[in-house]
Amino acid sequence: MHQVKIIGDSKNYSVGKIIGLGRNYLDHIRELGNKVPERAVIFCKPASSLLADGGMIEIPGYSNDCHHELELALLVGKRGKHIQEKSSLEHLAGYAVALDLTLRDTQSELKSAGLPWEIAKGFDTSCPLSDFTAIEKVSNPNNLELCLKVNGEIRQQGNTAQMMRSVEQIIAELSTFFTLETGDIILTGTPAGVSRIKPGDHLEGTIEGVGSLQVSVA
Ligand code: MG
C-alpha cells in the first residue's frame, strides 16, 4: 500500500516520505528515561512500512521487543517550505490514526553505538495507518483523546493537548528541514504507555473525531 485516501473523497494520495517526531509527550520521555530535546527529534520511515487497517504486523526475527506507539498522523495536501505556524493547517489534507511500531531492543542497541535506527523504525508493516479524515471535520487537532487497546485492555491513553509541540509548530519546524510535499505523512509522537506486543495480539487504536485502526500481530 503506497496510496492513501480521505474518507468520502475519491482522490488517492501517493505516499511520499513519512516523517516521525520523537519525544513529543513529556510522560513518554520520562517513561523511557530520555532527555527533553531542545530541537525536535526527527526520523523517517519508508512508504514500504505502511500497513492498511485490518492488516497483520510482522515482527522481524532480529527483535524480541516490538513496542506499540499510538500517534496522530497528518497528511500533507499542499507543498511548502518554511511554512508559518499561522498558515500551517492550510498545508494539511487530513488526519489519521497511526502506530509507529518500534523495535526497542534494536533501537537501544543502535542508539548506544551512535548509529542510525532505521531498521528499528522502518521495517515492513511498522506503520499501520487508518484512512484519513478530512481536516475540515476536525475542529482542533490539539485536543483529541487517543486510546490504544491490546486484546481489549487499555495500554495507552492520552490527549494531543499533552504534546510539547502543537500540530502547527510541528509543521512549521519540519518544513525548515524538509520541503513538505503532497502525500507526505507526519507522525506526531506518542503518549506514555508504550509496551511490548507479541504474536497473536490484537491492537485497536482510536482517536476521537478522527477514526480507528485495528491490526493484529502475525
Ligand atoms: Mg513514535
Tab-separated table of C-alpha atoms and ligand atoms in Angstrom:
chain	number	residue	atom	x	y	z
A	1	MET	CA	0.000	0.000	0.000
A	2	HIS	CA	1.645	3.199	-1.113
A	3	GLN	CA	-1.552	5.148	-1.666
A	4	VAL	CA	-3.819	6.659	0.947
A	5	LYS	CA	-7.187	8.319	0.777
A	6	ILE	CA	-9.510	10.586	2.661
A	7	ILE	CA	-12.868	9.137	3.678
A	8	GLY	CA	-15.597	10.408	1.322
A	9	ASP	CA	-13.104	11.606	-1.306
A	10	SER	CA	-12.225	9.597	-4.425
A	11	LYS	CA	-8.766	11.149	-4.721
A	12	ASN	CA	-5.756	8.920	-3.996
A	13	TYR	CA	-2.595	10.350	-2.477
A	14	SER	CA	0.696	8.669	-3.369
A	15	VAL	CA	2.701	8.495	-0.180
A	16	GLY	CA	5.999	10.347	-0.237
A	17	LYS	CA	8.086	10.465	2.899
A	18	ILE	CA	6.839	9.534	6.342
A	19	ILE	CA	8.383	11.788	8.960
A	20	GLY	CA	8.211	10.752	12.595
A	21	LEU	CA	8.575	13.012	15.583
A	22	GLY	CA	10.145	11.502	18.681
A	23	ARG	CA	9.809	12.700	22.291
A	24	ASN	CA	6.800	14.964	21.871
A	25	TYR	CA	4.949	13.916	25.044
A	26	LEU	CA	6.664	14.558	28.376
A	27	ASP	CA	5.228	11.474	30.114
A	28	HIS	CA	6.592	9.229	27.333
A	29	ILE	CA	10.042	10.885	27.527
A	30	ARG	CA	10.032	10.125	31.254
A	31	GLU	CA	8.945	6.501	30.907
A	32	LEU	CA	11.928	5.802	28.621
A	33	GLY	CA	14.324	7.874	30.746
A	34	ASN	CA	15.175	10.165	27.817
A	35	LYS	CA	16.174	13.838	27.937
A	36	VAL	CA	13.765	16.582	26.885
A	37	PRO	CA	15.105	17.663	23.479
A	38	GLU	CA	15.652	21.298	22.532
A	39	ARG	CA	15.225	20.598	18.852
A	40	ALA	CA	12.587	18.130	17.603
A	41	VAL	CA	13.796	14.522	17.369
A	42	ILE	CA	13.085	13.539	13.776
A	43	PHE	CA	13.323	10.271	11.848
A	44	CYS	CA	11.840	8.856	8.640
A	45	LYS	CA	10.035	5.651	7.804
A	46	PRO	CA	9.875	4.455	4.177
A	47	ALA	CA	6.491	4.237	2.399
A	48	SER	CA	7.036	0.457	2.269
A	49	SER	CA	6.490	0.368	6.062
A	50	LEU	CA	2.776	1.160	5.676
A	51	LEU	CA	0.161	-1.369	6.739
A	52	ALA	CA	-3.531	-0.831	5.986
A	53	ASP	CA	-6.317	-1.111	8.562
A	54	GLY	CA	-7.073	-4.787	9.226
A	55	GLY	CA	-3.534	-5.903	8.317
A	56	MET	CA	-1.029	-8.177	10.024
A	57	ILE	CA	2.107	-6.887	11.736
A	58	GLU	CA	5.214	-8.970	11.020
A	59	ILE	CA	7.810	-8.525	13.759
A	60	PRO	CA	11.296	-9.042	12.272
A	61	GLY	CA	13.269	-12.007	13.589
A	62	TYR	CA	16.111	-9.782	14.837
A	63	SER	CA	13.958	-8.265	17.603
A	64	ASN	CA	12.341	-9.558	20.787
A	65	ASP	CA	10.857	-6.252	21.878
A	66	CYS	CA	8.468	-4.606	19.413
A	67	HIS	CA	6.592	-1.688	21.030
A	68	HIS	CA	3.340	-0.025	20.001
A	69	GLU	CA	3.289	3.787	19.803
A	70	LEU	CA	-0.138	5.254	19.077
A	71	GLU	CA	0.078	8.557	17.183
A	72	LEU	CA	-1.972	11.161	15.369
A	73	ALA	CA	-0.926	11.160	11.687
A	74	LEU	CA	-1.081	14.217	9.412
A	75	LEU	CA	-1.413	14.055	5.622
A	76	VAL	CA	0.219	16.879	3.692
A	77	GLY	CA	-2.075	18.198	0.942
A	78	LYS	CA	-0.089	21.204	-0.278
A	79	ARG	CA	3.627	21.627	-0.863
A	80	GLY	CA	5.561	24.067	1.300
A	81	LYS	CA	8.944	25.081	2.703
A	82	HIS	CA	9.499	27.385	5.702
A	83	ILE	CA	5.778	27.283	6.456
A	84	GLN	CA	4.497	29.770	9.037
A	85	GLU	CA	2.597	28.395	12.028
A	86	LYS	CA	-0.425	30.581	11.306
A	87	SER	CA	-0.900	29.184	7.794
A	88	SER	CA	0.331	25.645	8.578
A	89	LEU	CA	-3.061	23.913	8.620
A	90	GLU	CA	-3.650	25.061	5.018
A	91	HIS	CA	-0.938	22.562	4.066
A	92	LEU	CA	-2.830	19.603	5.528
A	93	ALA	CA	-5.443	17.420	3.858
A	94	GLY	CA	-6.339	15.018	6.662
A	95	TYR	CA	-5.769	13.283	9.976
A	96	ALA	CA	-5.493	9.559	10.693
A	97	VAL	CA	-4.718	7.034	13.409
A	98	ALA	CA	-1.229	5.542	13.134
A	99	LEU	CA	1.059	3.202	15.005
A	100	ASP	CA	4.772	3.959	14.996
A	101	LEU	CA	5.959	0.423	15.745
A	102	THR	CA	9.426	0.410	17.230
A	103	LEU	CA	11.880	-2.420	17.882
A	104	ARG	CA	13.009	-1.054	21.237
A	105	ASP	CA	15.876	-3.533	21.729
A	106	THR	CA	17.310	-2.864	18.256
A	107	GLN	CA	16.818	0.894	18.648
A	108	SER	CA	18.566	0.986	22.055
A	109	GLU	CA	21.480	-1.057	20.735
A	110	LEU	CA	21.945	1.213	17.699
A	111	LYS	CA	21.450	4.416	19.714
A	112	SER	CA	24.069	3.450	22.264
A	113	ALA	CA	26.505	2.692	19.425
A	114	GLY	CA	25.760	6.120	17.922
A	115	LEU	CA	24.282	4.506	14.794
A	116	PRO	CA	21.062	5.360	12.885
A	117	TRP	CA	17.955	3.386	13.903
A	118	GLU	CA	16.050	2.957	10.620
A	119	ILE	CA	15.820	-0.827	10.911
A	120	ALA	CA	14.153	-0.387	14.314
A	121	LYS	CA	11.528	2.007	12.936
A	122	GLY	CA	11.141	1.415	9.204
A	123	PHE	CA	10.725	-2.322	8.732
A	124	ASP	CA	7.824	-3.635	6.614
A	125	THR	CA	4.455	-3.260	8.458
A	126	SER	CA	5.958	-0.861	11.031
A	127	CYS	CA	3.464	1.867	10.156
A	128	PRO	CA	-0.165	0.693	10.468
A	129	LEU	CA	-2.397	3.540	9.285
A	130	SER	CA	-6.155	4.168	9.099
A	131	ASP	CA	-7.882	6.053	6.299
A	132	PHE	CA	-7.700	9.826	6.701
A	133	THR	CA	-10.471	12.123	7.882
A	134	ALA	CA	-10.652	15.476	6.087
A	135	ILE	CA	-9.190	18.323	8.132
A	136	GLU	CA	-12.436	20.323	7.940
A	137	LYS	CA	-14.070	17.624	10.080
A	138	VAL	CA	-11.651	18.080	12.981
A	139	SER	CA	-12.096	21.405	14.750
A	140	ASN	CA	-8.993	21.297	16.960
A	141	PRO	CA	-6.227	18.723	16.306
A	142	ASN	CA	-4.520	19.825	19.533
A	143	ASN	CA	-7.292	18.497	21.761
A	144	LEU	CA	-8.051	14.912	20.755
A	145	GLU	CA	-8.303	11.876	23.036
A	146	LEU	CA	-6.126	8.927	21.992
A	147	CYS	CA	-6.599	5.368	23.199
A	148	LEU	CA	-4.875	2.109	22.358
A	149	LYS	CA	-6.178	-1.269	23.487
A	150	VAL	CA	-4.277	-4.527	23.191
A	151	ASN	CA	-6.525	-7.591	23.412
A	152	GLY	CA	-9.264	-5.316	24.765
A	153	GLU	CA	-7.110	-3.871	27.574
A	154	ILE	CA	-6.182	-0.168	27.616
A	155	ARG	CA	-2.420	0.339	27.249
A	156	GLN	CA	-2.142	3.941	26.086
A	157	GLN	CA	-4.444	6.823	26.850
A	158	GLY	CA	-3.666	10.475	26.293
A	159	ASN	CA	-4.682	13.689	24.623
A	160	THR	CA	-2.939	15.615	21.853
A	161	ALA	CA	-3.190	18.629	24.204
A	162	GLN	CA	-0.234	16.998	26.035
A	163	MET	CA	2.038	17.372	23.002
A	164	MET	CA	5.034	19.599	23.654
A	165	ARG	CA	4.825	20.856	20.079
A	166	SER	CA	1.387	21.569	18.589
A	167	VAL	CA	0.398	20.369	15.112
A	168	GLU	CA	1.064	23.901	13.796
A	169	GLN	CA	4.522	24.052	15.415
A	170	ILE	CA	5.424	20.595	14.092
A	171	ILE	CA	4.584	21.559	10.501
A	172	ALA	CA	6.487	24.849	10.769
A	173	GLU	CA	9.565	23.207	12.320
A	174	LEU	CA	9.687	20.201	9.974
A	175	SER	CA	9.322	22.465	6.941
A	176	THR	CA	12.549	24.238	7.879
A	177	PHE	CA	14.400	20.946	7.291
A	178	PHE	CA	12.356	19.292	4.524
A	179	THR	CA	10.111	20.601	1.766
A	180	LEU	CA	6.742	19.127	2.687
A	181	GLU	CA	5.066	17.647	-0.379
A	182	THR	CA	1.575	16.410	-1.154
A	183	GLY	CA	1.316	12.824	0.066
A	184	ASP	CA	3.871	13.166	2.845
A	185	ILE	CA	2.773	11.822	6.227
A	186	ILE	CA	3.813	13.180	9.613
A	187	LEU	CA	3.633	11.138	12.838
A	188	THR	CA	3.286	13.449	15.820
A	189	GLY	CA	4.690	11.368	18.683
A	190	THR	CA	3.217	9.074	21.304
A	191	PRO	CA	1.892	9.488	24.850
A	192	ALA	CA	3.033	7.222	27.716
A	193	GLY	CA	2.134	3.559	27.997
A	194	VAL	CA	4.252	2.015	25.242
A	195	SER	CA	4.788	-1.705	25.740
A	196	ARG	CA	5.727	-4.912	24.018
A	197	ILE	CA	3.414	-6.652	21.569
A	198	LYS	CA	3.603	-10.351	20.803
A	199	PRO	CA	2.343	-12.787	18.169
A	200	GLY	CA	-1.438	-13.149	18.223
A	201	ASP	CA	-2.089	-9.762	19.871
A	202	HIS	CA	-4.954	-7.652	18.561
A	203	LEU	CA	-4.459	-3.882	18.625
A	204	GLU	CA	-7.178	-1.272	18.401
A	205	GLY	CA	-6.257	2.404	18.281
A	206	THR	CA	-8.788	5.221	18.329
A	207	ILE	CA	-8.509	8.976	18.117
A	208	GLU	CA	-11.603	10.945	18.993
A	209	GLY	CA	-13.189	12.523	15.916
A	210	VAL	CA	-10.525	11.063	13.611
A	211	GLY	CA	-11.152	7.335	13.436
A	212	SER	CA	-9.930	3.939	14.475
A	213	LEU	CA	-7.426	1.325	13.394
A	214	GLN	CA	-7.354	-2.410	14.033
A	215	VAL	CA	-4.387	-4.658	13.324
A	216	SER	CA	-3.080	-7.985	14.611
A	217	VAL	CA	0.378	-9.412	15.180
A	218	ALA	CA	1.240	-12.419	12.986
B	1	MG	MG	6.799	7.431	17.829
